[in-house]
Structures are given as structure tokens and as C-alpha cells.
Amino acid sequence: MIDREGATWVAGHRGLVGRALVRRLEADGFTDLPLRDRDQLDLRREDEVERFFEAVRPAYVFLAAARVGGILANVTRPGEFIHDNLRIQVNLIEAARRYGVKKLLFLGSSCIYPKYAEQPIREDALLTGPLEPTNRAYAVAKIAGLEMCRAYRAQYGCRFISLMPTNLYGPGDTFDEASGHVVPSLMRRFHEARRGRSESVAVWGSGRPRREFLHVDDLADAALHAMDHYDGEEVLNVGSGNEVTIAELARRIAAVVGFDGRIEFDPSKPDGPPRKLLDVARMTALGWTASMPLDEGLRQTYDWYRNQVASGGSGASIRPSA
Ligand code: GDP
């Protein structure tokens, strides 16, 4: 259990996952979370991280800080993805060890698994085959992070655990075409097409890849559950079972947004892996399952996006990530 005797810190509280964790923790009565914006604390800088740990001495850490992006951002900026993620992880995991953090939860991603892993993907598929090339730099950084948690547990007895969520979406996402994932990118494109009365909208790739989507509030719930009920070296998959083709996803988003024009596929853009469905038997055995149905989650995310647009796009979320 998070005993509340020391500070609980969400690293990366401006991101999709971090925001959901903060919402959830605040709803659970965690009032003074020590949050620092990027201009106050650059997690890529060891000296700044050190000073933060010295001053705050967090007892529980959710490591949700990462440079993340959709398929195009990963293809065009792999250097930033590997550099920033390695640095953030090394700085935070090492500081957590030195400052005696009671428990740390590291967030990875389903892209750590081999491109052609058997589906649904079990945790032990890790490192059994070649990775998907479009996000290999990001995946290798995340694999290094989870391995670091495992190594620190083995050598120093640190209670550091790792969660691997499937594709996430929800309020607080990046609604920017160049760096966003598929749900916010399509939501924005359909929204703008409807407003501009366009006849068609382009969807990247063939439309045939299948993806599983998990609402970020479900992930926050899973993260708290794992913090409270899990303390082992194996990673834990977190998925929803909500698996659809990209073509089907596009139809559902178009319906939510109210766009009734044509959907066209753009084969010049990459598809990524054909399928990424996670086996969630471990989380189920721990007593956790996802609850948000995809259509309801999409509606709720679109409501949030419309409010952001209506209020002039305040919040980092509809701008490209820095
Ligand atoms: P991935 O699961 O790491 O590939 O993450 P993405 O969310 O970026 O992409 C998921 C799938 O959606 C891929 O097959 C993309 O080709 C497809 N896709 C279709 N349209 C878009 C779009 O506008 N943006 C993104 N990011 N992906 C899109």
C-alpha cells in the first residue's frame, strides 16, 4: 500500500499518463503532490534530479516521464527518443535507489515486444525476436529501463516494478499530427474535416493493422493497483481486450465526431506492426481488469478535445510536445 508517510511523486505529470495519475491520486485524497514543470526540473539533467530528490525525498515514484510519440515521430526523431528516455530513466531510477524510495513503478510500452510475437503477447515474449523497426530506438530505451528496475531489485533489493501498457488514449493526449498517436490525430483530422466541410479524410497506412486501445484512466487505475498489490521482478502487461483494425477505429472516430465523408487510406505512410494484443493473464490474476468500453472512451476524449479547442487550446496537450 502507498502508506502516505512520504511524498508520492508522479514524474511526467504533464503527459497523457501523468495527468491521469494525478487526477486519480487527487481524487483519492493525495493533496500536495510535489509537481514540477519542465522549466523547474529537467529530468534529463542528473544534477537537477539530484536536487529534487534531496529536497523532496519522495517515498513512492510513478515514472511516467518519457519522450513519446506516434509512428511518424518515432521514424523521424529516433535520436531524441533514445537519448531522452535513457537519460530520464537512468537519472530517476538511480536517484530512487540512492534516496531509498520505497517503491517505484516504471512505465514501458507494448512496443518492447518482438514485431512478430505470438498473439496475444505474453510478458515472456520479451527479447525473443527482432523489434518493429519504426520504433526500435524508443523500444530499446524502454527495455533498458525495465532491465534496470530488475537489476536494481536483484542487486540492491529495490522494490521497483514495471508496467507495459498497450496503446493508450484519452484526455490530455497530444492532438498534433506530426507527433501524435492514431486516436488523437484522427480525432483532430475528422473534427477539422467536418468543420471545413471536406469530402474526405486520409488515414495513414493500409487500415489493416490491428491495435488494442486502453483508456488512460484505466491505466492509472492499473498502476495504483500494481503499486498496492505487486512486488515482483516480472513486467506486467496492461491491456483492455479492445482490439480493432485501424480502418474500424477510423469509422468509429468518424461516427463520434460526426464526419460522414469518405475515409481514404494513404499507403505512403507506415503501418507498423500488424498486431499488438497483450495477454493480460498476470494482471487479471492480481485482481485487475479494464473497464472503459472503446466507444464511450472515444466520446469522452472527444468531449475533452472540443472543450480544449473551444477554450483556445490551452494546456500542452493539443500542441506538439516540446
Ligand atoms: P503504433 O501502435 O506505435 O504504430 O502507434 P500509432 O498510434 O502512431 O499508429 C497506430 C496505427 O495507426 C499505425 O498502423 C498507423 O499507420 C495508423 N494510423 C493511421 N492514421 C494515423 C495518423 O494520423 N497518425 C498516426 N500516428 N497513426 C495513424
mmCIF file of C-alpha atoms and ligand atoms in Angstrom:
data_model
loop_
_atom_site.group_PDB
_atom_site.id
_atom_site.type_symbol
_atom_site.label_atom_id
_atom_site.label_comp_id
_atom_site.label_asym_id
_atom_site.label_seq_id
_atom_site.Cartn_x
_atom_site.Cartn_y
_atom_site.Cartn_z
ATOM 1 C CA MET A 1 0.000 0.000 0.000
ATOM 2 C CA ILE A 2 1.088 3.591 -0.596
ATOM 3 C CA ASP A 3 1.377 4.470 3.102
ATOM 4 C CA ARG A 4 1.245 8.273 2.682
ATOM 5 C CA GLU A 5 4.092 8.693 5.136
ATOM 6 C CA GLY A 6 6.284 10.204 2.462
ATOM 7 C CA ALA A 7 5.605 12.092 -0.729
ATOM 8 C CA THR A 8 4.192 10.330 -3.763
ATOM 9 C CA TRP A 9 5.731 11.724 -6.946
ATOM 10 C CA VAL A 10 4.380 11.485 -10.470
ATOM 11 C CA ALA A 11 7.300 12.129 -12.816
ATOM 12 C CA GLY A 12 5.905 13.372 -16.120
ATOM 13 C CA HIS A 13 2.712 14.897 -14.773
ATOM 14 C CA ARG A 14 2.077 16.943 -17.936
ATOM 15 C CA GLY A 15 1.863 13.889 -20.172
ATOM 16 C CA LEU A 16 -1.128 11.719 -21.006
ATOM 17 C CA VAL A 17 -0.329 9.131 -18.329
ATOM 18 C CA GLY A 18 0.997 11.541 -15.722
ATOM 19 C CA ARG A 19 -2.122 13.712 -15.897
ATOM 20 C CA ALA A 20 -4.345 10.669 -15.427
ATOM 21 C CA LEU A 21 -2.277 9.542 -12.443
ATOM 22 C CA VAL A 22 -2.515 12.988 -10.856
ATOM 23 C CA ARG A 23 -6.302 13.125 -11.434
ATOM 24 C CA ARG A 24 -6.675 9.740 -9.827
ATOM 25 C CA LEU A 25 -4.343 10.382 -6.873
ATOM 26 C CA GLU A 26 -6.008 13.731 -6.144
ATOM 27 C CA ALA A 27 -9.429 12.076 -6.271
ATOM 28 C CA ASP A 28 -8.074 9.569 -3.737
ATOM 29 C CA GLY A 29 -7.116 12.411 -1.388
ATOM 30 C CA PHE A 30 -3.431 12.922 -2.191
ATOM 31 C CA THR A 31 -3.435 16.676 -1.826
ATOM 32 C CA ASP A 32 0.065 18.130 -2.017
ATOM 33 C CA LEU A 33 1.685 16.160 -4.787
ATOM 34 C CA PRO A 34 5.153 17.588 -5.455
ATOM 35 C CA LEU A 35 4.813 18.528 -9.120
ATOM 36 C CA ARG A 36 7.472 20.372 -11.076
ATOM 37 C CA ASP A 37 7.164 21.686 -14.596
ATOM 38 C CA ARG A 38 9.898 21.163 -17.145
ATOM 39 C CA ASP A 39 11.331 24.655 -16.725
ATOM 40 C CA GLN A 40 11.767 23.961 -12.996
ATOM 41 C CA LEU A 41 13.100 20.417 -13.298
ATOM 42 C CA ASP A 42 14.627 18.938 -16.453
ATOM 43 C CA LEU A 43 14.607 15.198 -15.821
ATOM 44 C CA ARG A 44 17.349 14.685 -18.393
ATOM 45 C CA ARG A 45 19.762 16.544 -16.092
ATOM 46 C CA GLU A 46 21.271 14.483 -13.336
ATOM 47 C CA ASP A 47 22.123 17.477 -11.119
ATOM 48 C CA GLU A 48 18.547 18.794 -11.231
ATOM 49 C CA VAL A 49 17.088 15.375 -10.444
ATOM 50 C CA GLU A 50 19.527 15.016 -7.561
ATOM 51 C CA ARG A 51 18.480 18.377 -6.107
ATOM 52 C CA PHE A 52 14.819 17.431 -6.388
ATOM 53 C CA PHE A 53 15.306 14.137 -4.535
ATOM 54 C CA GLU A 54 17.394 15.866 -1.865
ATOM 55 C CA ALA A 55 14.644 18.448 -1.257
ATOM 56 C CA VAL A 56 11.505 16.296 -1.617
ATOM 57 C CA ARG A 57 12.662 12.767 -0.700
ATOM 58 C CA PRO A 58 9.777 11.014 -2.457
ATOM 59 C CA ALA A 59 8.726 7.684 -0.956
ATOM 60 C CA TYR A 60 6.700 6.442 -3.952
ATOM 61 C CA VAL A 61 7.511 7.225 -7.561
ATOM 62 C CA PHE A 62 5.428 6.743 -10.702
ATOM 63 C CA LEU A 63 7.912 7.035 -13.567
ATOM 64 C CA ALA A 64 5.583 8.301 -16.293
ATOM 65 C CA ALA A 65 8.061 10.792 -17.760
ATOM 66 C CA ALA A 66 9.167 9.926 -21.265
ATOM 67 C CA ARG A 67 9.616 11.294 -24.723
ATOM 68 C CA VAL A 68 6.749 9.627 -26.559
ATOM 69 C CA GLY A 69 5.186 9.956 -29.961
ATOM 70 C CA GLY A 70 3.337 8.258 -32.770
ATOM 71 C CA ILE A 71 4.782 6.280 -35.604
ATOM 72 C CA LEU A 72 5.980 9.270 -37.671
ATOM 73 C CA ALA A 73 7.714 10.986 -34.753
ATOM 74 C CA ASN A 74 9.498 7.729 -33.943
ATOM 75 C CA VAL A 75 10.660 7.319 -37.534
ATOM 76 C CA THR A 76 11.871 10.900 -37.940
ATOM 77 C CA ARG A 77 13.371 11.592 -34.490
ATOM 78 C CA PRO A 78 14.781 8.286 -33.163
ATOM 79 C CA GLY A 79 17.846 10.028 -31.717
ATOM 80 C CA GLU A 80 15.729 12.140 -29.369
ATOM 81 C CA PHE A 81 13.646 9.147 -28.372
ATOM 82 C CA ILE A 82 16.609 7.030 -27.343
ATOM 83 C CA HIS A 83 18.610 9.860 -25.782
ATOM 84 C CA ASP A 84 15.911 11.497 -23.677
ATOM 85 C CA ASN A 85 14.376 8.265 -22.449
ATOM 86 C CA LEU A 86 17.683 6.687 -21.454
ATOM 87 C CA ARG A 87 18.734 9.799 -19.579
ATOM 88 C CA ILE A 88 15.429 10.259 -17.766
ATOM 89 C CA GLN A 89 15.363 6.617 -16.676
ATOM 90 C CA VAL A 90 18.976 6.424 -15.551
ATOM 91 C CA ASN A 91 18.681 9.645 -13.548
ATOM 92 C CA LEU A 92 15.402 8.751 -11.849
ATOM 93 C CA ILE A 93 15.982 5.071 -11.155
ATOM 94 C CA GLU A 94 19.453 5.707 -9.755
ATOM 95 C CA ALA A 95 18.237 8.620 -7.602
ATOM 96 C CA ALA A 96 15.356 6.450 -6.351
ATOM 97 C CA ARG A 97 17.872 3.835 -5.241
ATOM 98 C CA ARG A 98 20.180 6.321 -3.532
ATOM 99 C CA TYR A 99 17.393 8.154 -1.743
ATOM 100 C CA GLY A 100 15.712 4.967 -0.535
ATOM 101 C CA VAL A 101 12.424 5.229 -2.451
ATOM 102 C CA LYS A 102 10.061 2.616 -1.000
ATOM 103 C CA LYS A 103 8.535 1.675 -4.314
ATOM 104 C CA LEU A 104 8.882 2.815 -7.919
ATOM 105 C CA LEU A 105 6.660 1.959 -10.855
ATOM 106 C CA PHE A 106 8.261 2.211 -14.288
ATOM 107 C CA LEU A 107 6.009 2.591 -17.320
ATOM 108 C CA GLY A 108 7.056 0.940 -20.550
ATOM 109 C CA SER A 109 5.094 0.182 -23.665
ATOM 110 C CA SER A 110 3.910 -2.787 -25.695
ATOM 111 C CA CYS A 111 6.417 -1.871 -28.430
ATOM 112 C CA ILE A 112 9.148 -3.545 -26.354
ATOM 113 C CA TYR A 113 7.924 -6.891 -27.714
ATOM 114 C CA PRO A 114 9.158 -8.518 -30.938
ATOM 115 C CA LYS A 115 7.374 -7.412 -34.113
ATOM 116 C CA TYR A 116 6.075 -10.897 -34.827
ATOM 117 C CA ALA A 117 5.454 -12.029 -31.251
ATOM 118 C CA GLU A 118 2.780 -14.685 -30.839
ATOM 119 C CA GLN A 119 -0.594 -13.022 -30.070
ATOM 120 C CA PRO A 120 -1.846 -12.269 -27.507
ATOM 121 C CA ILE A 121 1.632 -11.221 -26.369
ATOM 122 C CA ARG A 122 2.800 -12.691 -23.086
ATOM 123 C CA GLU A 123 5.370 -10.967 -20.919
ATOM 124 C CA ASP A 124 7.911 -13.729 -21.558
ATOM 125 C CA ALA A 125 7.998 -12.860 -25.288
ATOM 126 C CA LEU A 126 10.414 -10.067 -24.333
ATOM 127 C CA LEU A 127 13.747 -10.316 -26.204
ATOM 128 C CA THR A 128 12.743 -13.393 -28.179
ATOM 129 C CA GLY A 129 12.853 -11.781 -31.645
ATOM 130 C CA PRO A 130 13.593 -8.656 -33.721
ATOM 131 C CA LEU A 131 11.782 -5.435 -32.822
ATOM 132 C CA GLU A 132 9.500 -3.374 -35.045
ATOM 133 C CA PRO A 133 11.945 -1.043 -36.887
ATOM 134 C CA THR A 134 9.746 2.102 -36.785
ATOM 135 C CA ASN A 135 10.112 2.489 -33.011
ATOM 136 C CA ARG A 136 13.192 0.435 -32.208
ATOM 137 C CA ALA A 137 15.115 3.314 -30.597
ATOM 138 C CA TYR A 138 12.243 4.030 -28.203
ATOM 139 C CA ALA A 139 11.703 0.327 -27.501
ATOM 140 C CA VAL A 140 15.383 -0.296 -26.722
ATOM 141 C CA ALA A 141 15.342 2.609 -24.250
ATOM 142 C CA LYS A 142 12.253 1.182 -22.543
ATOM 143 C CA ILE A 143 13.785 -2.303 -22.415
ATOM 144 C CA ALA A 144 16.858 -0.760 -20.758
ATOM 145 C CA GLY A 145 14.555 0.867 -18.180
ATOM 146 C CA LEU A 146 12.743 -2.288 -17.208
ATOM 147 C CA GLU A 147 16.012 -4.210 -17.111
ATOM 148 C CA MET A 148 17.438 -1.546 -14.815
ATOM 149 C CA CYS A 149 14.500 -1.999 -12.432
ATOM 150 C CA ARG A 150 15.072 -5.742 -12.483
ATOM 151 C CA ALA A 151 18.835 -5.402 -11.953
ATOM 152 C CA TYR A 152 18.382 -2.967 -9.052
ATOM 153 C CA ARG A 153 15.914 -5.346 -7.437
ATOM 154 C CA ALA A 154 18.397 -8.216 -7.815
ATOM 155 C CA GLN A 155 21.485 -6.356 -6.642
ATOM 156 C CA TYR A 156 20.154 -3.791 -4.166
ATOM 157 C CA GLY A 157 16.736 -5.161 -3.174
ATOM 158 C CA CYS A 158 14.927 -2.117 -4.621
ATOM 159 C CA ARG A 159 11.150 -2.578 -4.895
ATOM 160 C CA PHE A 160 10.952 -1.317 -8.467
ATOM 161 C CA ILE A 161 8.231 -2.742 -10.717
ATOM 162 C CA SER A 162 7.398 -2.305 -14.416
ATOM 163 C CA LEU A 163 4.085 -1.990 -16.244
ATOM 164 C CA MET A 164 3.703 -2.391 -20.021
ATOM 165 C CA PRO A 165 0.537 -0.695 -21.266
ATOM 166 C CA THR A 166 -0.935 -1.310 -24.688
ATOM 167 C CA ASN A 167 -1.782 1.689 -26.970
ATOM 168 C CA LEU A 168 -3.216 4.437 -24.774
ATOM 169 C CA TYR A 169 -5.632 7.256 -25.499
ATOM 170 C CA GLY A 170 -7.710 9.730 -23.517
ATOM 171 C CA PRO A 171 -7.946 13.324 -22.261
ATOM 172 C CA GLY A 172 -4.573 15.064 -22.125
ATOM 173 C CA ASP A 173 -3.201 13.377 -25.240
ATOM 174 C CA THR A 174 -1.139 15.170 -27.903
ATOM 175 C CA PHE A 175 -3.547 16.191 -30.658
ATOM 176 C CA ASP A 176 -0.782 17.044 -33.070
ATOM 177 C CA GLU A 177 -0.391 15.310 -36.400
ATOM 178 C CA ALA A 178 3.388 15.177 -36.517
ATOM 179 C CA SER A 179 3.916 13.676 -33.080
ATOM 180 C CA GLY A 180 0.548 12.259 -32.035
ATOM 181 C CA HIS A 181 -0.691 8.695 -31.899
ATOM 182 C CA VAL A 182 -3.514 7.460 -34.054
ATOM 183 C CA VAL A 183 -6.545 8.262 -31.855
ATOM 184 C CA PRO A 184 -5.888 11.972 -31.220
ATOM 185 C CA SER A 185 -4.511 12.507 -34.746
ATOM 186 C CA LEU A 186 -7.608 11.064 -36.401
ATOM 187 C CA MET A 187 -9.936 12.785 -33.970
ATOM 188 C CA ARG A 188 -8.453 16.138 -34.859
ATOM 189 C CA ARG A 189 -8.402 15.381 -38.584
ATOM 190 C CA PHE A 190 -12.062 14.317 -38.638
ATOM 191 C CA HIS A 191 -13.027 17.281 -36.477
ATOM 192 C CA GLU A 192 -11.322 19.741 -38.799
ATOM 193 C CA ALA A 193 -12.701 17.996 -41.888
ATOM 194 C CA ARG A 194 -16.237 18.269 -40.543
ATOM 195 C CA ARG A 195 -15.782 21.928 -39.694
ATOM 196 C CA GLY A 196 -14.176 22.655 -43.074
ATOM 197 C CA ARG A 197 -16.809 20.537 -44.895
ATOM 198 C CA SER A 198 -14.106 18.381 -46.539
ATOM 199 C CA GLU A 199 -15.346 15.415 -48.522
ATOM 200 C CA SER A 200 -12.610 13.016 -47.478
ATOM 201 C CA VAL A 201 -10.081 12.316 -44.755
ATOM 202 C CA ALA A 202 -6.788 10.469 -45.153
ATOM 203 C CA VAL A 203 -5.878 7.674 -42.746
ATOM 204 C CA TRP A 204 -2.249 6.550 -42.758
ATOM 205 C CA GLY A 205 -1.208 3.123 -43.962
ATOM 206 C CA SER A 206 -3.414 0.316 -45.213
ATOM 207 C CA GLY A 207 -6.010 0.405 -42.419
ATOM 208 C CA ARG A 208 -5.343 -3.304 -41.845
ATOM 209 C CA PRO A 209 -3.102 -3.266 -38.733
ATOM 210 C CA ARG A 210 -4.918 -4.203 -35.572
ATOM 211 C CA ARG A 211 -4.397 -2.296 -32.338
ATOM 212 C CA GLU A 212 -5.686 -2.665 -28.815
ATOM 213 C CA PHE A 213 -6.703 0.577 -27.093
ATOM 214 C CA LEU A 214 -6.723 1.291 -23.371
ATOM 215 C CA HIS A 215 -8.236 4.404 -21.842
ATOM 216 C CA VAL A 216 -5.642 6.241 -19.764
ATOM 217 C CA ASP A 217 -7.897 6.332 -16.674
ATOM 218 C CA ASP A 218 -7.925 2.534 -16.770
ATOM 219 C CA LEU A 219 -4.143 2.600 -16.898
ATOM 220 C CA ALA A 220 -3.971 4.938 -13.886
ATOM 221 C CA ASP A 221 -6.223 2.530 -12.016
ATOM 222 C CA ALA A 222 -3.986 -0.396 -13.006
ATOM 223 C CA ALA A 223 -0.871 1.494 -11.895
ATOM 224 C CA LEU A 224 -2.288 2.134 -8.433
ATOM 225 C CA HIS A 225 -3.440 -1.455 -8.211
ATOM 226 C CA ALA A 226 0.036 -2.709 -9.114
ATOM 227 C CA MET A 227 1.672 -0.326 -6.626
ATOM 228 C CA ASP A 228 -0.547 -1.773 -3.909
ATOM 229 C CA HIS A 229 -0.605 -5.450 -4.852
ATOM 230 C CA TYR A 230 2.505 -6.344 -6.813
ATOM 231 C CA ASP A 231 6.152 -6.584 -5.903
ATOM 232 C CA GLY A 232 7.954 -8.834 -8.364
ATOM 233 C CA GLU A 233 10.674 -8.731 -10.998
ATOM 234 C CA GLU A 234 8.478 -9.722 -13.950
ATOM 235 C CA VAL A 235 6.904 -6.970 -16.028
ATOM 236 C CA LEU A 236 3.094 -6.742 -16.082
ATOM 237 C CA ASN A 237 1.101 -6.209 -19.268
ATOM 238 C CA VAL A 238 -1.882 -3.869 -19.065
ATOM 239 C CA GLY A 239 -4.450 -4.145 -21.830
ATOM 240 C CA SER A 240 -8.173 -3.855 -22.422
ATOM 241 C CA GLY A 241 -9.050 -6.509 -24.974
ATOM 242 C CA ASN A 242 -10.499 -3.615 -27.093
ATOM 243 C CA GLU A 243 -8.821 -4.652 -30.360
ATOM 244 C CA VAL A 244 -9.855 -3.150 -33.708
ATOM 245 C CA THR A 245 -8.372 -2.624 -37.153
ATOM 246 C CA ILE A 246 -7.247 0.911 -37.931
ATOM 247 C CA ALA A 247 -9.998 1.081 -40.581
ATOM 248 C CA GLU A 248 -12.617 0.176 -37.968
ATOM 249 C CA LEU A 249 -11.127 2.643 -35.494
ATOM 250 C CA ALA A 250 -11.321 5.376 -38.141
ATOM 251 C CA ARG A 251 -15.022 4.587 -38.750
ATOM 252 C CA ARG A 252 -15.753 4.731 -35.039
ATOM 253 C CA ILE A 253 -13.932 8.031 -34.570
ATOM 254 C CA ALA A 254 -15.701 9.480 -37.625
ATOM 255 C CA ALA A 255 -19.033 8.461 -36.051
ATOM 256 C CA VAL A 256 -18.150 10.032 -32.693
ATOM 257 C CA VAL A 257 -17.048 13.266 -34.382
ATOM 258 C CA GLY A 258 -19.993 13.306 -36.803
ATOM 259 C CA PHE A 259 -17.942 13.225 -40.015
ATOM 260 C CA ASP A 260 -19.845 11.485 -42.797
ATOM 261 C CA GLY A 261 -17.485 11.966 -45.748
ATOM 262 C CA ARG A 262 -15.108 9.446 -47.316
ATOM 263 C CA ILE A 263 -12.258 7.722 -45.495
ATOM 264 C CA GLU A 264 -9.189 7.162 -47.714
ATOM 265 C CA PHE A 265 -6.067 5.216 -46.908
ATOM 266 C CA ASP A 266 -2.597 6.581 -47.602
ATOM 267 C CA PRO A 267 -0.218 3.676 -48.310
ATOM 268 C CA SER A 268 2.792 6.013 -48.452
ATOM 269 C CA LYS A 269 2.659 6.158 -44.627
ATOM 270 C CA PRO A 270 3.950 3.263 -42.472
ATOM 271 C CA ASP A 271 1.680 0.610 -40.950
ATOM 272 C CA GLY A 272 3.951 -0.503 -38.122
ATOM 273 C CA PRO A 273 3.446 -3.976 -36.670
ATOM 274 C CA PRO A 274 0.416 -5.929 -37.940
ATOM 275 C CA ARG A 275 -0.958 -6.603 -34.470
ATOM 276 C CA LYS A 276 -0.161 -5.833 -30.805
ATOM 277 C CA LEU A 277 -2.657 -7.500 -28.496
ATOM 278 C CA LEU A 278 -1.419 -8.057 -24.955
ATOM 279 C CA ASP A 279 -2.010 -11.137 -22.847
ATOM 280 C CA VAL A 280 -3.223 -9.771 -19.516
ATOM 281 C CA ALA A 281 -3.451 -13.014 -17.532
ATOM 282 C CA ARG A 282 -0.975 -11.740 -14.926
ATOM 283 C CA MET A 283 -2.902 -8.544 -14.193
ATOM 284 C CA THR A 284 -6.176 -10.490 -14.162
ATOM 285 C CA ALA A 285 -4.706 -12.899 -11.609
ATOM 286 C CA LEU A 286 -3.776 -9.872 -9.485
ATOM 287 C CA GLY A 287 -7.459 -8.884 -9.491
ATOM 288 C CA TRP A 288 -7.432 -6.095 -12.085
ATOM 289 C CA THR A 289 -9.321 -5.678 -15.380
ATOM 290 C CA ALA A 290 -10.001 -2.662 -17.611
ATOM 291 C CA SER A 291 -13.492 -1.202 -17.568
ATOM 292 C CA MET A 292 -13.869 1.585 -20.159
ATOM 293 C CA PRO A 293 -15.565 0.459 -23.417
ATOM 294 C CA LEU A 294 -13.844 1.899 -26.515
ATOM 295 C CA ASP A 295 -16.794 3.900 -27.882
ATOM 296 C CA GLU A 296 -17.503 5.516 -24.540
ATOM 297 C CA GLY A 297 -13.804 6.324 -24.110
ATOM 298 C CA LEU A 298 -13.668 7.883 -27.583
ATOM 299 C CA ARG A 299 -16.753 10.020 -26.869
ATOM 300 C CA GLN A 300 -15.335 11.207 -23.585
ATOM 301 C CA THR A 301 -11.966 12.007 -25.195
ATOM 302 C CA TYR A 302 -13.682 13.938 -27.988
ATOM 303 C CA ASP A 303 -15.666 15.980 -25.434
ATOM 304 C CA TRP A 304 -12.402 16.886 -23.746
ATOM 305 C CA TYR A 305 -10.797 17.847 -27.053
ATOM 306 C CA ARG A 306 -13.744 20.024 -28.050
ATOM 307 C CA ASN A 307 -13.544 21.847 -24.733
ATOM 308 C CA GLN A 308 -9.847 22.457 -25.297
ATOM 309 C CA VAL A 309 -10.480 23.827 -28.776
ATOM 310 C CA ALA A 310 -13.364 25.954 -27.505
ATOM 311 C CA SER A 311 -11.192 27.390 -24.757
ATOM 312 C CA GLY A 312 -8.484 28.347 -27.212
ATOM 313 C CA GLY A 313 -6.395 25.202 -26.956
ATOM 314 C CA SER A 314 -4.944 25.917 -23.551
ATOM 315 C CA GLY A 315 -2.886 23.137 -21.989
ATOM 316 C CA ALA A 316 0.122 21.487 -23.541
ATOM 317 C CA SER A 317 -1.984 18.711 -24.869
ATOM 318 C CA ILE A 318 -3.145 19.939 -28.205
ATOM 319 C CA ARG A 319 0.198 21.418 -29.124
ATOM 320 C CA PRO A 320 3.141 19.346 -30.263
ATOM 321 C CA SER A 321 5.182 18.024 -27.374
ATOM 322 C CA ALA A 322 8.336 20.042 -26.759
HETATM 323 P P1 GDP B 1 1.950 2.417 -33.116
HETATM 324 O O1 GDP B 1 0.975 1.482 -32.462
HETATM 325 O O2 GDP B 1 3.241 2.519 -32.382
HETATM 326 O O3 GDP B 1 2.117 2.088 -34.570
HETATM 327 O O4 GDP B 1 1.331 3.874 -32.943
HETATM 328 P P2 GDP B 1 0.411 4.907 -33.744
HETATM 329 O O5 GDP B 1 -0.720 5.232 -32.847
HETATM 330 O O6 GDP B 1 1.256 6.053 -34.218
HETATM 331 O O7 GDP B 1 -0.129 4.163 -35.052
HETATM 332 C C1 GDP B 1 -1.020 3.089 -34.990
HETATM 333 C C2 GDP B 1 -1.507 2.725 -36.380
HETATM 334 O O8 GDP B 1 -2.392 3.740 -36.849
HETATM 335 C C3 GDP B 1 -0.414 2.600 -37.458
HETATM 336 O O9 GDP B 1 -0.734 1.490 -38.283
HETATM 337 C C4 GDP B 1 -0.567 3.891 -38.250
HETATM 338 O O10 GDP B 1 -0.147 3.763 -39.603
HETATM 339 C C5 GDP B 1 -2.078 4.093 -38.182
HETATM 340 N N1 GDP B 1 -2.509 5.493 -38.434
HETATM 341 C C6 GDP B 1 -3.476 5.851 -39.311
HETATM 342 N N2 GDP B 1 -3.614 7.183 -39.356
HETATM 343 C C7 GDP B 1 -2.747 7.687 -38.456
HETATM 344 C C8 GDP B 1 -2.423 9.022 -38.036
HETATM 345 O O11 GDP B 1 -2.980 10.006 -38.499
HETATM 346 N N3 GDP B 1 -1.464 9.146 -37.063
HETATM 347 C C9 GDP B 1 -0.829 8.062 -36.519
HETATM 348 N N4 GDP B 1 0.100 8.260 -35.566
HETATM 349 N N5 GDP B 1 -1.094 6.798 -36.920
HETATM 350 C C10 GDP B 1 -2.036 6.611 -37.866
#
